[in-house]
Tab-separated table of C-alpha atoms and ligand atoms in Angstrom:
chain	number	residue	atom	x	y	z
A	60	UNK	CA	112.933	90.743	106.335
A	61	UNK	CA	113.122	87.284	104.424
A	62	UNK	CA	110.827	87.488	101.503
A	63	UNK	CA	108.439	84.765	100.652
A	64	UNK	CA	109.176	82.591	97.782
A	65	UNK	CA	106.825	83.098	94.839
A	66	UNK	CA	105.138	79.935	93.101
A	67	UNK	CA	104.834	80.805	89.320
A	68	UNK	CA	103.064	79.370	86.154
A	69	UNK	CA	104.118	80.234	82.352
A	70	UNK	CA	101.224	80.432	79.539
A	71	UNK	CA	103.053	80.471	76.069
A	72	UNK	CA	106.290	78.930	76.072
A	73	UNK	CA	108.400	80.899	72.582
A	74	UNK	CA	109.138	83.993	74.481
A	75	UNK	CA	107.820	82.553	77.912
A	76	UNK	CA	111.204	80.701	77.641
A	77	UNK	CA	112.780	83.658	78.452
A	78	UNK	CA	110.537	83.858	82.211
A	79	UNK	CA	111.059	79.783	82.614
A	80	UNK	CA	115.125	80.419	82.924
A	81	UNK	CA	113.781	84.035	84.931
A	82	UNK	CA	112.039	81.954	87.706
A	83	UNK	CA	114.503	79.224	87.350
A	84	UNK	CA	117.444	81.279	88.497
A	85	UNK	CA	115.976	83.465	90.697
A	86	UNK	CA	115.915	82.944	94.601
A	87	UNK	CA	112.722	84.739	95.065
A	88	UNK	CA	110.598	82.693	92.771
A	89	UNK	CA	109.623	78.939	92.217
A	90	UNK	CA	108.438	77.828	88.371
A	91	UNK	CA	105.836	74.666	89.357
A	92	UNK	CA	104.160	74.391	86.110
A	93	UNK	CA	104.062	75.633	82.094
A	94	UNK	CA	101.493	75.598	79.715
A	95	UNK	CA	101.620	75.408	75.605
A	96	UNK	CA	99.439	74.519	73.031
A	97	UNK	CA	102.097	73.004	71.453
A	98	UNK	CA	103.084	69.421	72.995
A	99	UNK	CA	106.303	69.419	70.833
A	100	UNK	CA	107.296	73.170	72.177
A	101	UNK	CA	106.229	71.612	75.744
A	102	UNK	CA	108.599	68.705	75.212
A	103	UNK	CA	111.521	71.275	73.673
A	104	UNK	CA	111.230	73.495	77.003
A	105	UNK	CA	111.504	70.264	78.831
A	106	UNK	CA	114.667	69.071	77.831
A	107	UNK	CA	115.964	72.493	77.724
A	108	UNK	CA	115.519	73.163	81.276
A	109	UNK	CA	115.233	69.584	82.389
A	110	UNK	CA	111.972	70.404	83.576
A	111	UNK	CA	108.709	68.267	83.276
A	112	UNK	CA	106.121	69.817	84.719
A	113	UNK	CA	103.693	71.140	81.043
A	114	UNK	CA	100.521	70.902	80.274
A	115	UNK	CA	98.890	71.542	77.348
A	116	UNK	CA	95.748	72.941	79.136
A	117	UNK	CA	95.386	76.230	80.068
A	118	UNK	CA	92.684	75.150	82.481
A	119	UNK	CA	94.497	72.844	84.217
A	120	UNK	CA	97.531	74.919	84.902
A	121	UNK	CA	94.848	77.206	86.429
A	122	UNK	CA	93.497	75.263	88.712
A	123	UNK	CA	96.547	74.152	90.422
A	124	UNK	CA	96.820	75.424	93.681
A	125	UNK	CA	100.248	75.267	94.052
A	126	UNK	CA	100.344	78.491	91.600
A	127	UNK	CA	100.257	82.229	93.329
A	128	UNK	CA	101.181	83.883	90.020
A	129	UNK	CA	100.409	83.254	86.073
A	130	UNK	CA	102.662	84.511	83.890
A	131	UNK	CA	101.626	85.562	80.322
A	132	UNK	CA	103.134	85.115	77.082
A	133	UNK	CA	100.972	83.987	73.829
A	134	UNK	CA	99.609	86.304	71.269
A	135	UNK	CA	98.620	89.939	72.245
A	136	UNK	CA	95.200	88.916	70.681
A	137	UNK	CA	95.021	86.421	73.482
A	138	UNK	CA	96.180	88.484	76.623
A	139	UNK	CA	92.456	90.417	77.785
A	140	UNK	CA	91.410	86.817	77.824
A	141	UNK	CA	93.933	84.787	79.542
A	142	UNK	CA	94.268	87.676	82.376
A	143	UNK	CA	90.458	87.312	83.079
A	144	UNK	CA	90.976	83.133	83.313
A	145	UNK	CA	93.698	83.842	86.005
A	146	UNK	CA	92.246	86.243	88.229
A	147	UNK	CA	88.853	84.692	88.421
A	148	UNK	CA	90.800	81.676	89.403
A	149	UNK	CA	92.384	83.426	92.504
A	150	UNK	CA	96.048	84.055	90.607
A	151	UNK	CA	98.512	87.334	90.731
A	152	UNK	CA	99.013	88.051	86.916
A	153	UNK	CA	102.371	89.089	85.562
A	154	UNK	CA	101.164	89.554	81.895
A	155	UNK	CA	103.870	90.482	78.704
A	156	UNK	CA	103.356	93.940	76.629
A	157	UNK	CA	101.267	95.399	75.182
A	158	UNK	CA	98.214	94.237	77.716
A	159	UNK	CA	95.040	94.616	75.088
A	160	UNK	CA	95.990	94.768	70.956
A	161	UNK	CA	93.091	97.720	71.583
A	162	UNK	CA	91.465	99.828	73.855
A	163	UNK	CA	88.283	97.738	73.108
A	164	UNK	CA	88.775	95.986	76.412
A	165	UNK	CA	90.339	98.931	78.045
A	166	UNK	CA	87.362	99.308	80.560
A	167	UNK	CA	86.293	95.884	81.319
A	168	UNK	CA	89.836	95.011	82.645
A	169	UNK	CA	89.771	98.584	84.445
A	170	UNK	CA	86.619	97.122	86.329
A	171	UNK	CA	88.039	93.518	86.434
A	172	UNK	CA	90.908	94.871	87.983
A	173	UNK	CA	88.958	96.964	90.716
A	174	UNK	CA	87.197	94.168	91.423
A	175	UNK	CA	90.250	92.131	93.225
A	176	UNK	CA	92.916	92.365	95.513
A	177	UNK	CA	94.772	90.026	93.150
A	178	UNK	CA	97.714	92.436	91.249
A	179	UNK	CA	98.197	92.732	87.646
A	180	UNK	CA	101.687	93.600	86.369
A	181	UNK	CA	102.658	94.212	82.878
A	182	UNK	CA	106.081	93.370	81.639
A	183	UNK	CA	107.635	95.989	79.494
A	184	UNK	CA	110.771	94.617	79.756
A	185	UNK	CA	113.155	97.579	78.372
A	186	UNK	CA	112.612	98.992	81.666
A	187	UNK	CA	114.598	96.168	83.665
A	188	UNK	CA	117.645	96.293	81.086
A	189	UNK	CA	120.912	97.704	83.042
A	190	UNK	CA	121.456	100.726	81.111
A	191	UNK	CA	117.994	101.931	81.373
A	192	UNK	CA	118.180	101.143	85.140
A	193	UNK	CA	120.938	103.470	85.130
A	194	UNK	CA	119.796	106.023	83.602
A	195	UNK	CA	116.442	105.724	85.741
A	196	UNK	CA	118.409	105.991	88.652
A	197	UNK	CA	120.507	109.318	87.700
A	198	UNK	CA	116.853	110.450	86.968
A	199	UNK	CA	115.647	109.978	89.908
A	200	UNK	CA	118.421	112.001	91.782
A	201	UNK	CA	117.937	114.881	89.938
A	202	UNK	CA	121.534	114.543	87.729
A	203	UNK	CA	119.412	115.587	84.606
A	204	UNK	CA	118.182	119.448	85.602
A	205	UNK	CA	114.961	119.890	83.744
A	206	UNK	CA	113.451	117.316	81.990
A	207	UNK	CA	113.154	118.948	78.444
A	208	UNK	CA	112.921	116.313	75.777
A	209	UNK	CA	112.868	112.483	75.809
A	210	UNK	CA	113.923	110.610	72.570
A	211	UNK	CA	112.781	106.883	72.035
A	212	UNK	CA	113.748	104.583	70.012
A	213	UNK	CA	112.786	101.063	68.456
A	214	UNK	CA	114.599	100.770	65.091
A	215	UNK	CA	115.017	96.718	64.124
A	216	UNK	CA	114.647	94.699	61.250
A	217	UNK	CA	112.063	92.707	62.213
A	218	UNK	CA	111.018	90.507	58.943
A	219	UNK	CA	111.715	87.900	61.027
A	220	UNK	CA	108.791	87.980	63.053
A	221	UNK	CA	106.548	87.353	60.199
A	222	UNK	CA	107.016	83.852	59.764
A	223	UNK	CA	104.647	83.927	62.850
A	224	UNK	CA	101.272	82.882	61.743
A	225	UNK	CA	99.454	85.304	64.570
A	226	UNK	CA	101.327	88.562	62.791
A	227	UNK	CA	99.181	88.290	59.803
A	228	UNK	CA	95.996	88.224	62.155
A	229	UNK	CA	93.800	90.830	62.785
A	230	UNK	CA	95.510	92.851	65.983
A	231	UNK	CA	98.847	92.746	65.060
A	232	UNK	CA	100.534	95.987	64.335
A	233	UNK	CA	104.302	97.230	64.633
A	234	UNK	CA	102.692	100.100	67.140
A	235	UNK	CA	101.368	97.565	69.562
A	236	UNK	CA	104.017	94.573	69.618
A	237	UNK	CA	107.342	96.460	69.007
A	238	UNK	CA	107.364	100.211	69.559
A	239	UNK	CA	105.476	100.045	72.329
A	240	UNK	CA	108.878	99.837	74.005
A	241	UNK	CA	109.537	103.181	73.118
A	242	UNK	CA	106.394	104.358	74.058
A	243	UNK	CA	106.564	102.986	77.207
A	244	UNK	CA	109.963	104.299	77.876
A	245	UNK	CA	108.622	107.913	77.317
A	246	UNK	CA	105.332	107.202	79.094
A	247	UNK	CA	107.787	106.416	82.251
A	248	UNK	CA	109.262	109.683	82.368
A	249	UNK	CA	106.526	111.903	80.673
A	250	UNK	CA	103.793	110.032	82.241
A	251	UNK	CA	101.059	112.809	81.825
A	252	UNK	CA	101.680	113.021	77.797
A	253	UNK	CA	98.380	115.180	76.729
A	254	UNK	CA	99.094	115.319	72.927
A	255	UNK	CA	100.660	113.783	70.208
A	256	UNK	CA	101.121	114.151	65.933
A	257	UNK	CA	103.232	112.135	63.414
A	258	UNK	CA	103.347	110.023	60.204
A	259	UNK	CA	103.836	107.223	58.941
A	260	UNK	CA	103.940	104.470	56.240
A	261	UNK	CA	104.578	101.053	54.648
A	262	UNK	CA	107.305	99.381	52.869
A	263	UNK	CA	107.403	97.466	50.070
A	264	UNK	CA	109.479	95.267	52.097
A	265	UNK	CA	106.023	94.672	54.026
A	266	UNK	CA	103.567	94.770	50.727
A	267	UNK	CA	106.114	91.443	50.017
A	268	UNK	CA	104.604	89.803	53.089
A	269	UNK	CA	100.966	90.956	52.274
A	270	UNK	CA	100.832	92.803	55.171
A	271	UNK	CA	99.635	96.605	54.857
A	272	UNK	CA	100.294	97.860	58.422
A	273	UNK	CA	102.862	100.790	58.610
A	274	UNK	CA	106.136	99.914	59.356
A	275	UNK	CA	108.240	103.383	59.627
A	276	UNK	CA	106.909	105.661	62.262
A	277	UNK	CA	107.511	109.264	63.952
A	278	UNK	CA	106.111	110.598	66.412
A	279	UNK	CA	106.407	113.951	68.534
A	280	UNK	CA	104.317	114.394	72.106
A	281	UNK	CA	104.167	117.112	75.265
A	282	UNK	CA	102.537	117.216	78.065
A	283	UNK	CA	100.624	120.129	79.906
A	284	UNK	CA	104.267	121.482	81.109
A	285	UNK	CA	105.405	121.414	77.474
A	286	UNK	CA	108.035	119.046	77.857
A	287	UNK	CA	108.486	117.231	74.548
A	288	UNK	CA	108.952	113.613	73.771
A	289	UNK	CA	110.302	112.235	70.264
A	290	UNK	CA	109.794	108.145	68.860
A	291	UNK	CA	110.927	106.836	65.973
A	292	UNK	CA	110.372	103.407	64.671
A	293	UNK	CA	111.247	101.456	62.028
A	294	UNK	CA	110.532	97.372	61.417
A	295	UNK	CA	111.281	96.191	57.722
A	296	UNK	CA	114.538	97.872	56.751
A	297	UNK	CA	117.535	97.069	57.086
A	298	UNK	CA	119.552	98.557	59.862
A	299	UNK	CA	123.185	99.607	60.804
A	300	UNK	CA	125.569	97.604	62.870
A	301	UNK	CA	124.224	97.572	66.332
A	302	UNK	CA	128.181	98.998	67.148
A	303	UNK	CA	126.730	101.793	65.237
A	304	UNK	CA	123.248	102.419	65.680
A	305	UNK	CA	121.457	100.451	68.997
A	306	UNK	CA	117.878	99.089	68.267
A	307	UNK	CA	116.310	100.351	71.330
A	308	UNK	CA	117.837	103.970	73.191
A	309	UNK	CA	116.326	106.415	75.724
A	310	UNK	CA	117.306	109.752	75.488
A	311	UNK	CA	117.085	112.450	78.427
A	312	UNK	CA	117.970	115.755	77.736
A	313	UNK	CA	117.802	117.980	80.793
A	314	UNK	CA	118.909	121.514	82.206
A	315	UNK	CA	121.827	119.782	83.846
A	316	UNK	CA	122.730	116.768	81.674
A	317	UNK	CA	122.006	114.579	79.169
A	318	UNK	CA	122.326	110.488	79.411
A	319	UNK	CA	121.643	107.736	76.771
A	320	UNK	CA	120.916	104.526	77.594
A	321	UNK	CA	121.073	101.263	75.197
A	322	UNK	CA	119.493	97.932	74.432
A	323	UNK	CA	121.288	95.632	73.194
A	324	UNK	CA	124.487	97.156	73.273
A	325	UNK	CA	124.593	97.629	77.412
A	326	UNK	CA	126.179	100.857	77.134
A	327	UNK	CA	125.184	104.164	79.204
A	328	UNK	CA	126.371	107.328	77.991
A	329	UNK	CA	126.219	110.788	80.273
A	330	UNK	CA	126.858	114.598	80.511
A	331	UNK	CA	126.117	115.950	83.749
A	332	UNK	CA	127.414	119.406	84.498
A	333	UNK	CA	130.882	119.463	85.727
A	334	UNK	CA	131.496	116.149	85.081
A	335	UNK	CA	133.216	114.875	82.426
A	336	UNK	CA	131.276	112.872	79.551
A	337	UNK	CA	130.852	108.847	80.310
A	338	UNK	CA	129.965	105.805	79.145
A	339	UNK	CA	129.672	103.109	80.773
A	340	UNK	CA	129.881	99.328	79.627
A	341	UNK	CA	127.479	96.694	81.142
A	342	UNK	CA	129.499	94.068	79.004
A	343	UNK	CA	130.162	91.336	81.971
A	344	UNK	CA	126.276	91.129	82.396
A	345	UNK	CA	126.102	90.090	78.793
A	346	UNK	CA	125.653	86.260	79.660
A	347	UNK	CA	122.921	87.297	82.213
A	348	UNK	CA	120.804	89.751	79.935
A	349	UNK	CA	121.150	87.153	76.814
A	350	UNK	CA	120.713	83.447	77.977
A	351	UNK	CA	120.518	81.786	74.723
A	352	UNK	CA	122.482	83.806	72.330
A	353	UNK	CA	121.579	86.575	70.339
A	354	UNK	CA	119.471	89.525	71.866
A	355	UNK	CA	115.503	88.095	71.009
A	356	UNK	CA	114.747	86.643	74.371
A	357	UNK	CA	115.103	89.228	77.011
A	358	UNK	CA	116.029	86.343	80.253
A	359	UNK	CA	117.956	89.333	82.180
A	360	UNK	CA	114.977	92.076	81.879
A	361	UNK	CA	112.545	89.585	83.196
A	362	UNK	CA	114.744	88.360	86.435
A	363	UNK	CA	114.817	92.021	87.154
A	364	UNK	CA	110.891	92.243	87.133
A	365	UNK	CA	110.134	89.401	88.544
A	366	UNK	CA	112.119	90.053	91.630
A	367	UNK	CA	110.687	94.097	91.341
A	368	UNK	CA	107.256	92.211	91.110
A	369	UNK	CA	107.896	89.968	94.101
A	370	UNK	CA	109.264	92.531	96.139
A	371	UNK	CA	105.828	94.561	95.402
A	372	UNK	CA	103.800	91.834	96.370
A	373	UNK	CA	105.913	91.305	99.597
A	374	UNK	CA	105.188	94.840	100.615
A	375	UNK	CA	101.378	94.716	99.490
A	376	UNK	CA	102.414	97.590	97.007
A	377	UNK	CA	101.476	97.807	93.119
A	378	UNK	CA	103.667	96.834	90.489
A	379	UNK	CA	104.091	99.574	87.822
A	380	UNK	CA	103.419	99.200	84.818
A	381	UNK	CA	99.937	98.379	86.360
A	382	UNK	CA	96.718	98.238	84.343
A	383	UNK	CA	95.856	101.499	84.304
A	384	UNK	CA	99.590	102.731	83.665
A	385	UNK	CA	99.574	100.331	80.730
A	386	UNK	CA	95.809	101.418	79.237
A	387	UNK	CA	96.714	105.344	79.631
A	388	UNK	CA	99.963	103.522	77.182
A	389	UNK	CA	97.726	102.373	74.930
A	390	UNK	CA	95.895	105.800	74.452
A	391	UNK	CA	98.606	107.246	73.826
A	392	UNK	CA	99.081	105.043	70.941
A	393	UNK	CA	95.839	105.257	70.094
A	394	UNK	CA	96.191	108.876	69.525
A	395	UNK	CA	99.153	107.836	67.570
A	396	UNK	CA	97.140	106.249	65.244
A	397	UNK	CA	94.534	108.659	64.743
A	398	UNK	CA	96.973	111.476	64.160
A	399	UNK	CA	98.726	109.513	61.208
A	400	UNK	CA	95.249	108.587	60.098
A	401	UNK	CA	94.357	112.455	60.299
A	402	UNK	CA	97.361	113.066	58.154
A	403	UNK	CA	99.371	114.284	61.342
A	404	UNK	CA	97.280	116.304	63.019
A	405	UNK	CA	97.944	116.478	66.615
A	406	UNK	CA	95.440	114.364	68.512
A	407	UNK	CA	94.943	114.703	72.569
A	408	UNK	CA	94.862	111.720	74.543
A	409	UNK	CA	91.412	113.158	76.322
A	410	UNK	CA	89.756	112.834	73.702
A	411	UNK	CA	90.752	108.773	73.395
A	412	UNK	CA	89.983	108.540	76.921
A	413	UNK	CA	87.083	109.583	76.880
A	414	UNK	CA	85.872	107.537	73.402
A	415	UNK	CA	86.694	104.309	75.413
A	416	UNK	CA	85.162	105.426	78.690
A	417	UNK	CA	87.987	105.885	80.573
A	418	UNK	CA	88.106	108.936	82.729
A	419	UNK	CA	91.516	110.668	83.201
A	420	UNK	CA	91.105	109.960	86.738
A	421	UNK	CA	91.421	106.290	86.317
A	422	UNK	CA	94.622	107.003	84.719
B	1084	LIG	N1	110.502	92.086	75.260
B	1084	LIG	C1	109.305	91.620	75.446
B	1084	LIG	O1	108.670	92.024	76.376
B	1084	LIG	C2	108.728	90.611	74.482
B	1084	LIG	C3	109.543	90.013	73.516
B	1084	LIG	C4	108.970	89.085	72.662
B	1084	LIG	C5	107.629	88.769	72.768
B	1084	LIG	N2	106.861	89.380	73.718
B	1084	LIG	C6	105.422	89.083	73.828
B	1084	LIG	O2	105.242	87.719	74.143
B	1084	LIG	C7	104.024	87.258	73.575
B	1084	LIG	C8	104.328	85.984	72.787
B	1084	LIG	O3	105.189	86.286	71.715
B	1084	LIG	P1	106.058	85.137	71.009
B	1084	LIG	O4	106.982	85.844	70.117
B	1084	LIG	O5	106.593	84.192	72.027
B	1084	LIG	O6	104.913	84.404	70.168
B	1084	LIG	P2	104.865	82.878	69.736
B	1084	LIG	O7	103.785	82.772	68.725
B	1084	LIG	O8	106.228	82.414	69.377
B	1084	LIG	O9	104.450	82.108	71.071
B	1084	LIG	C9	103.145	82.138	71.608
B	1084	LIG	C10	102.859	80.758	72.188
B	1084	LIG	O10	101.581	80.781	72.835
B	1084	LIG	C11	100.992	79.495	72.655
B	1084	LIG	N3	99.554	79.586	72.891
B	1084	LIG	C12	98.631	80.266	72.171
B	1084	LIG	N4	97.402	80.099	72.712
B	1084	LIG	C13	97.547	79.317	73.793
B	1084	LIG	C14	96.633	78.814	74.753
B	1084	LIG	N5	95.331	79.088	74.728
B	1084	LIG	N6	97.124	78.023	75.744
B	1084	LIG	C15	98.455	77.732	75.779
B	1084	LIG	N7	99.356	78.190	74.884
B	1084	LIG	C16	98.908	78.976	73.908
B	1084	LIG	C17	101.361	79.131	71.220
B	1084	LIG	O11	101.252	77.742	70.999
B	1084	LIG	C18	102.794	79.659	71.110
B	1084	LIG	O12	103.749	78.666	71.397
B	1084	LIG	C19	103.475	88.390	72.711
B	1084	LIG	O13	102.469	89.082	73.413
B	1084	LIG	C20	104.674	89.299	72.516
B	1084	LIG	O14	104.294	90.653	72.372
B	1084	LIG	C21	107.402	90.268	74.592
């Protein structure tokens, strides 16, 4: 069956570059507008893509007709609000991670969401890289055994991202904008986590910044069946050679095998019984995974998701991460929080839940 070509706009054009080359390559989707704030960032993405369709009104992009999907990518602070705009203007919403910066608006997108047939997909891009893929796909035949642990992974030096104004704004944290990628990666193949403890602190390296959020985190997790997830993160120290150490990696360790997958290296490593150990190299899809040199903008991750997302929406099916896939996400880093708050304690994700109103059944 031929699928139908997809009409996309872009909100938030520094890592919405990254979905503007997405939709621009991809056969299954059509980029007709993009939005920014910023006229000069506008005029930047125009010449880089030779493409002149931007506006610098929200609004407007909105109400163009020509539009079936909006496509997410300013602040996290901004997200619960620009996801409302789109859907009560008729669009399909692909929106960037994490959703909500908190669970405050947990419920009233829950109940936006139920409200419309229009679907909401969140992009948690580490996903849609190849090795994870991989490694997803081994999973899902079984190769593995068991599922007995999962260990995550976000470990970067991400100083960098401070010269952002919007990181020294109420919302930001290291949780929500960068190891949520771990988290999610563990929520994918753990997805009924019921409990989770850990610690963590703050660097000088982030004192220097005057920012006080912690910035070196662990984490442990199980679910009912006691399998255990592990996540470590760390943001403002610096790391090893990528060769060395990769900043993002999923671990599976099962009865029958064990597999790691990495971002940005593009390797997959495995040991399945009776097969010998393997790793594979992903290495001629670096130019498609990194578009405009070095590994920040993730082009390749969001061509895979926009072509999952347009093949859900050609079979009326929902996306996943969906809303409620992304909130139960959330809790879980909620609970996060409160256990390092309750000097490690373990804290159950019920109890969240049910603090925000949101039964386990929505989950
Ligand atoms: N791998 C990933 O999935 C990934 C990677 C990087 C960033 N992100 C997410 O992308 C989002 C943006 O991050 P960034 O690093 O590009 O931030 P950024 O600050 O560089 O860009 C945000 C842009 O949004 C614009 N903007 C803000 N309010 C607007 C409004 N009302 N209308 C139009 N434009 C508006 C700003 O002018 C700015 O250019 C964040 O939510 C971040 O978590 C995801």
């Amino acid at each position: 069956m031929m699928s139908q070509q997809y009409r996309m706009g872009v909100v938030g054009l520094g890592e919405g570059r990254s979905i503007m080359s997405a939709a621009l390559q991809s056969k299954q989707w059509e980029l007709v507008q993009v939005c920014d704030l910023n006229e000069q960032l506008c005029r930047e993405r125009e010449q880089e893509f030779s493409f002149n369709n931007w506006t610098t009104s929200y609004e407007a992009m909105l109400a163009n007709e020509n539009i079936d999907v909006i496509a997410i990518y300013t602040p996290d602070q901004l997200h619960f609000t620009h996801i409302k705009q789109a859907v009560l203007a008729g669009k399909h919403v692909i929106c960037t991670k994490p959703v909500l910066h908190s669970l405050e608006q947990a419920s009233e997108l829950l109940a936006l969401m139920a409200q419309t047939d229009r679907k909401l997909f969140i992009g948690q891009s580490s996903r849609f890289f190849e090795p994870m893929l991989h490694q997803r796909r081994d999973f899902e035949a079984g190769n593995h055994g068991e599922l007995a642990v999962v260990e995550t992974q976000y470990i970067t030096d991400g100083r960098w991202f401070l010269e952002k104004g919007w990181s020294k704004q109420a919302g930001f944290s290291w949780m929500y904008n960068f190891m949520i990628h771990a988290v999610d990666l563990v929520k994918w193949y753990l997805p009924d986590v019921t409990e989770v403890m850990g610690f963590a602190r703050t660097s000088e390296n982030s004192l220097e910044h005057n920012l006080e959020v912690w910035d070196s985190l662990r984490f442990l997790m199980r679910n009912e069946q006691g399998q255990i997830a592990q996540i470590s993160g760390d943001y403002t120290l610096p790391t090893l050679d990528l060769a060395v150490e990769p900043s993002i990696a999923c671990v599976l360790r099962g009865s029958k095998g064990t597999s790691r997958a990495e971002y940005s290296n593009l390797l997959y490593h495995t040991k399945f019984t009776g097969q010998p150990a393997q790793t594979t190299s992903f290495e001629e899809k670096q130019d498609y995974y990194f578009r405009f040199g070095g590994t920040s903008h993730h082009a390749g991750e969001y061509q895979n998701y926009i072509e999952y997302f347009a093949d859900c929406l050609d079979a009326a099916r929902d996306p996943l991460p969906d809303a409620n896939e992304a909130i139960h996400t959330l809790a879980i880093m909620e609970a996060m929080t409160r256990s390092v708050q309750l000097g490690g304690q373990p804290v159950k994700i019920s109890t969240i839940l049910a603090e925000y109103n949101l039964t386990e059944k929505q989950q």
